[in-house]
Amino acid sequence: IGISRRRDASVAAVAAAMTRRLGEGDRFCVFLEGTSTAGDRILPFRSPLVQPAVDAGVPVVPAAIRWSAGCPEIDIAEDVAYWKDHVFGPHAWRLLGLRTLRARIVFGEPIRAEGRDRKALARDLEERIAALTGLPRMKERGDEGYSKERDGV
């Protein structure tokens, strides 16, 4: 399900579509930060896309991805993470040519969403992802690399 970061109406439409499809048995992977970073921190999670899980009464499974490289010439923040002023095509082409990259994906225990407040659930998920990754949590979206204009939030 596509979402426009620049239109609040898009978030509402996507949430409605997610709720319907969750009720039909579909499952989703949602990146709740709403943007990307250098992979060295966790931005505050956005709660609107947690609401469909609450409404559908389905559990939420926290999952975290951590990248590492087998050679010191690879800078995860610049060569792997897609953020800042990176242009997708050249970035993807360079990424596909890198060797010795590893992705570690870790899953946490399912969390009951039914009956939960979406903001509290989003904070709970953020805490669990931080615990799974060992990354620091940013309290605000004003840290280096984040652009309100570019990221549309």
Short mmCIF file of C-alpha atoms in Angstrom, two decimals:
data_model
loop_
_atom_site.label_atom_id
_atom_site.label_comp_id
_atom_site.label_asym_id
_atom_site.label_seq_id
_atom_site.Cartn_x
_atom_site.Cartn_y
_atom_site.Cartn_z
CA ILE A 1 0.00 0.00 0.00
CA GLY A 2 1.61 3.24 -1.12
CA ILE A 3 1.68 6.31 1.09
CA SER A 4 2.51 9.93 0.33
CA ARG A 5 4.61 11.47 3.09
CA ARG A 6 3.42 14.90 2.06
CA ARG A 7 -0.35 14.42 2.45
CA ASP A 8 -2.15 13.72 5.72
CA ALA A 9 -5.15 12.45 3.73
CA SER A 10 -2.91 9.73 2.31
CA VAL A 11 -2.16 8.45 5.84
CA ALA A 12 -5.88 8.22 6.63
CA ALA A 13 -6.62 6.39 3.37
CA VAL A 14 -3.74 3.98 3.92
CA ALA A 15 -4.84 3.32 7.51
CA ALA A 16 -8.37 2.53 6.32
CA ALA A 17 -7.04 0.18 3.63
CA MET A 18 -4.74 -1.52 6.14
CA THR A 19 -7.59 -2.05 8.60
CA ARG A 20 -9.73 -3.64 5.89
CA ARG A 21 -6.92 -5.86 4.62
CA LEU A 22 -5.83 -6.91 8.10
CA GLY A 23 -9.41 -8.06 8.63
CA GLU A 24 -9.05 -10.12 5.44
CA GLY A 25 -5.93 -11.83 6.80
CA ASP A 26 -3.21 -9.76 5.11
CA ARG A 27 -0.12 -8.74 7.09
CA PHE A 28 2.21 -5.75 6.70
CA CYS A 29 5.65 -4.51 7.53
CA VAL A 30 5.49 -0.86 8.57
CA PHE A 31 8.44 1.41 9.34
CA LEU A 32 6.93 3.65 12.01
CA GLU A 33 9.63 6.32 11.99
CA GLY A 34 8.13 7.58 8.74
CA THR A 35 11.56 8.39 7.31
CA SER A 36 15.08 7.02 7.36
CA THR A 37 18.28 7.75 9.24
CA ALA A 38 21.92 6.75 9.09
CA GLY A 39 20.92 3.58 10.94
CA ASP A 40 22.54 4.82 14.12
CA ARG A 41 19.47 5.95 16.06
CA ILE A 42 15.71 5.53 16.33
CA LEU A 43 13.42 8.46 15.61
CA PRO A 44 10.09 8.82 17.43
CA PHE A 45 7.53 6.40 16.04
CA ARG A 46 4.43 7.78 14.35
CA SER A 47 1.25 6.26 15.70
CA PRO A 48 -1.40 6.61 12.93
CA LEU A 49 -0.31 3.42 11.17
CA VAL A 50 -0.53 1.48 14.45
CA GLN A 51 -4.28 2.17 14.65
CA PRO A 52 -5.20 -0.43 12.00
CA ALA A 53 -3.71 -3.20 14.17
CA VAL A 54 -5.69 -1.89 17.15
CA ASP A 55 -8.90 -1.72 15.11
CA ALA A 56 -8.40 -5.15 13.55
CA GLY A 57 -7.40 -6.69 16.89
CA VAL A 58 -4.23 -8.28 15.49
CA PRO A 59 -0.94 -8.59 17.36
CA VAL A 60 2.06 -6.49 16.37
CA VAL A 61 5.51 -8.07 16.11
CA PRO A 62 8.46 -5.70 16.58
CA ALA A 63 11.25 -6.37 14.09
CA ALA A 64 14.60 -4.63 13.72
CA ILE A 65 17.18 -4.56 10.94
CA ARG A 66 20.85 -3.83 11.62
CA TRP A 67 23.45 -3.64 8.85
CA SER A 68 27.15 -4.42 9.16
CA ALA A 69 30.02 -4.58 6.70
CA GLY A 70 32.93 -6.96 6.52
CA CYS A 71 35.35 -4.32 5.23
CA PRO A 72 36.21 -0.92 6.74
CA GLU A 73 35.78 0.93 3.42
CA ILE A 74 32.00 0.53 3.64
CA ASP A 75 30.28 3.26 5.63
CA ILE A 76 26.83 2.01 6.62
CA ALA A 77 25.53 5.58 7.06
CA GLU A 78 26.54 6.62 3.55
CA ASP A 79 26.74 3.42 1.52
CA VAL A 80 23.76 1.47 2.87
CA ALA A 81 21.30 3.82 4.58
CA TYR A 82 19.05 5.72 2.17
CA TRP A 83 18.65 9.16 3.71
CA LYS A 84 19.77 12.80 3.50
CA ASP A 85 20.17 13.90 -0.11
CA HIS A 86 20.70 10.44 -1.59
CA VAL A 87 19.18 9.89 -5.01
CA PHE A 88 17.54 6.48 -5.25
CA GLY A 89 18.92 5.18 -8.59
CA PRO A 90 22.64 5.89 -8.03
CA HIS A 91 22.37 4.87 -4.38
CA ALA A 92 20.72 1.53 -5.22
CA TRP A 93 23.26 0.84 -7.98
CA ARG A 94 26.17 1.46 -5.60
CA LEU A 95 24.54 -0.61 -2.86
CA LEU A 96 24.08 -3.58 -5.20
CA GLY A 97 27.80 -3.54 -5.96
CA LEU A 98 28.97 -3.69 -2.34
CA ARG A 99 30.42 -6.91 -0.98
CA THR A 100 30.55 -8.27 2.57
CA LEU A 101 27.30 -6.62 3.71
CA ARG A 102 25.24 -8.39 6.33
CA ALA A 103 21.72 -7.68 7.47
CA ARG A 104 20.69 -8.91 10.90
CA ILE A 105 16.94 -9.09 11.36
CA VAL A 106 15.66 -9.65 14.88
CA PHE A 107 12.05 -10.30 15.87
CA GLY A 108 10.61 -9.52 19.28
CA GLU A 109 7.68 -11.11 21.03
CA PRO A 110 4.21 -10.30 19.65
CA ILE A 111 2.38 -7.47 21.38
CA ARG A 112 -1.38 -7.49 21.83
CA ALA A 113 -2.82 -4.45 20.02
CA GLU A 114 -6.54 -4.96 20.63
CA GLY A 115 -7.93 -2.33 22.98
CA ARG A 116 -4.64 -0.42 23.23
CA ASP A 117 -4.18 3.31 22.78
CA ARG A 118 -2.27 3.72 19.51
CA LYS A 119 0.19 6.27 20.94
CA ALA A 120 1.00 4.08 23.92
CA LEU A 121 1.41 1.09 21.61
CA ALA A 122 3.73 3.08 19.32
CA ARG A 123 5.88 4.07 22.34
CA ASP A 124 5.95 0.44 23.48
CA LEU A 125 7.07 -0.67 20.02
CA GLU A 126 9.74 2.04 19.91
CA GLU A 127 11.11 0.88 23.29
CA ARG A 128 11.19 -2.73 22.15
CA ILE A 129 12.94 -1.89 18.88
CA ALA A 130 15.52 0.13 20.83
CA ALA A 131 16.09 -2.88 23.08
CA LEU A 132 16.42 -5.24 20.09
CA THR A 133 18.94 -2.99 18.31
CA GLY A 134 20.78 -1.31 21.16
CA LEU A 135 20.33 2.00 19.33
CA PRO A 136 19.57 5.27 21.13
CA ARG A 137 16.10 6.77 20.88
CA MET A 138 15.81 10.39 19.81
CA LYS A 139 13.21 12.39 21.71
CA GLU A 140 12.59 14.77 18.80
CA ARG A 141 12.93 14.89 15.04
CA GLY A 142 15.53 17.67 15.06
CA ASP A 143 18.71 15.63 14.96
CA GLU A 144 21.25 15.67 12.12
CA GLY A 145 20.11 14.18 8.86
CA TYR A 146 16.41 14.75 9.44
CA SER A 147 14.75 17.26 7.15
CA LYS A 148 11.13 18.23 7.76
CA GLU A 149 10.87 19.56 4.21
CA ARG A 150 12.42 16.50 2.55
CA ASP A 151 10.71 13.93 4.73
CA GLY A 152 7.36 15.72 4.51
CA VAL A 153 6.42 15.51 8.17
#
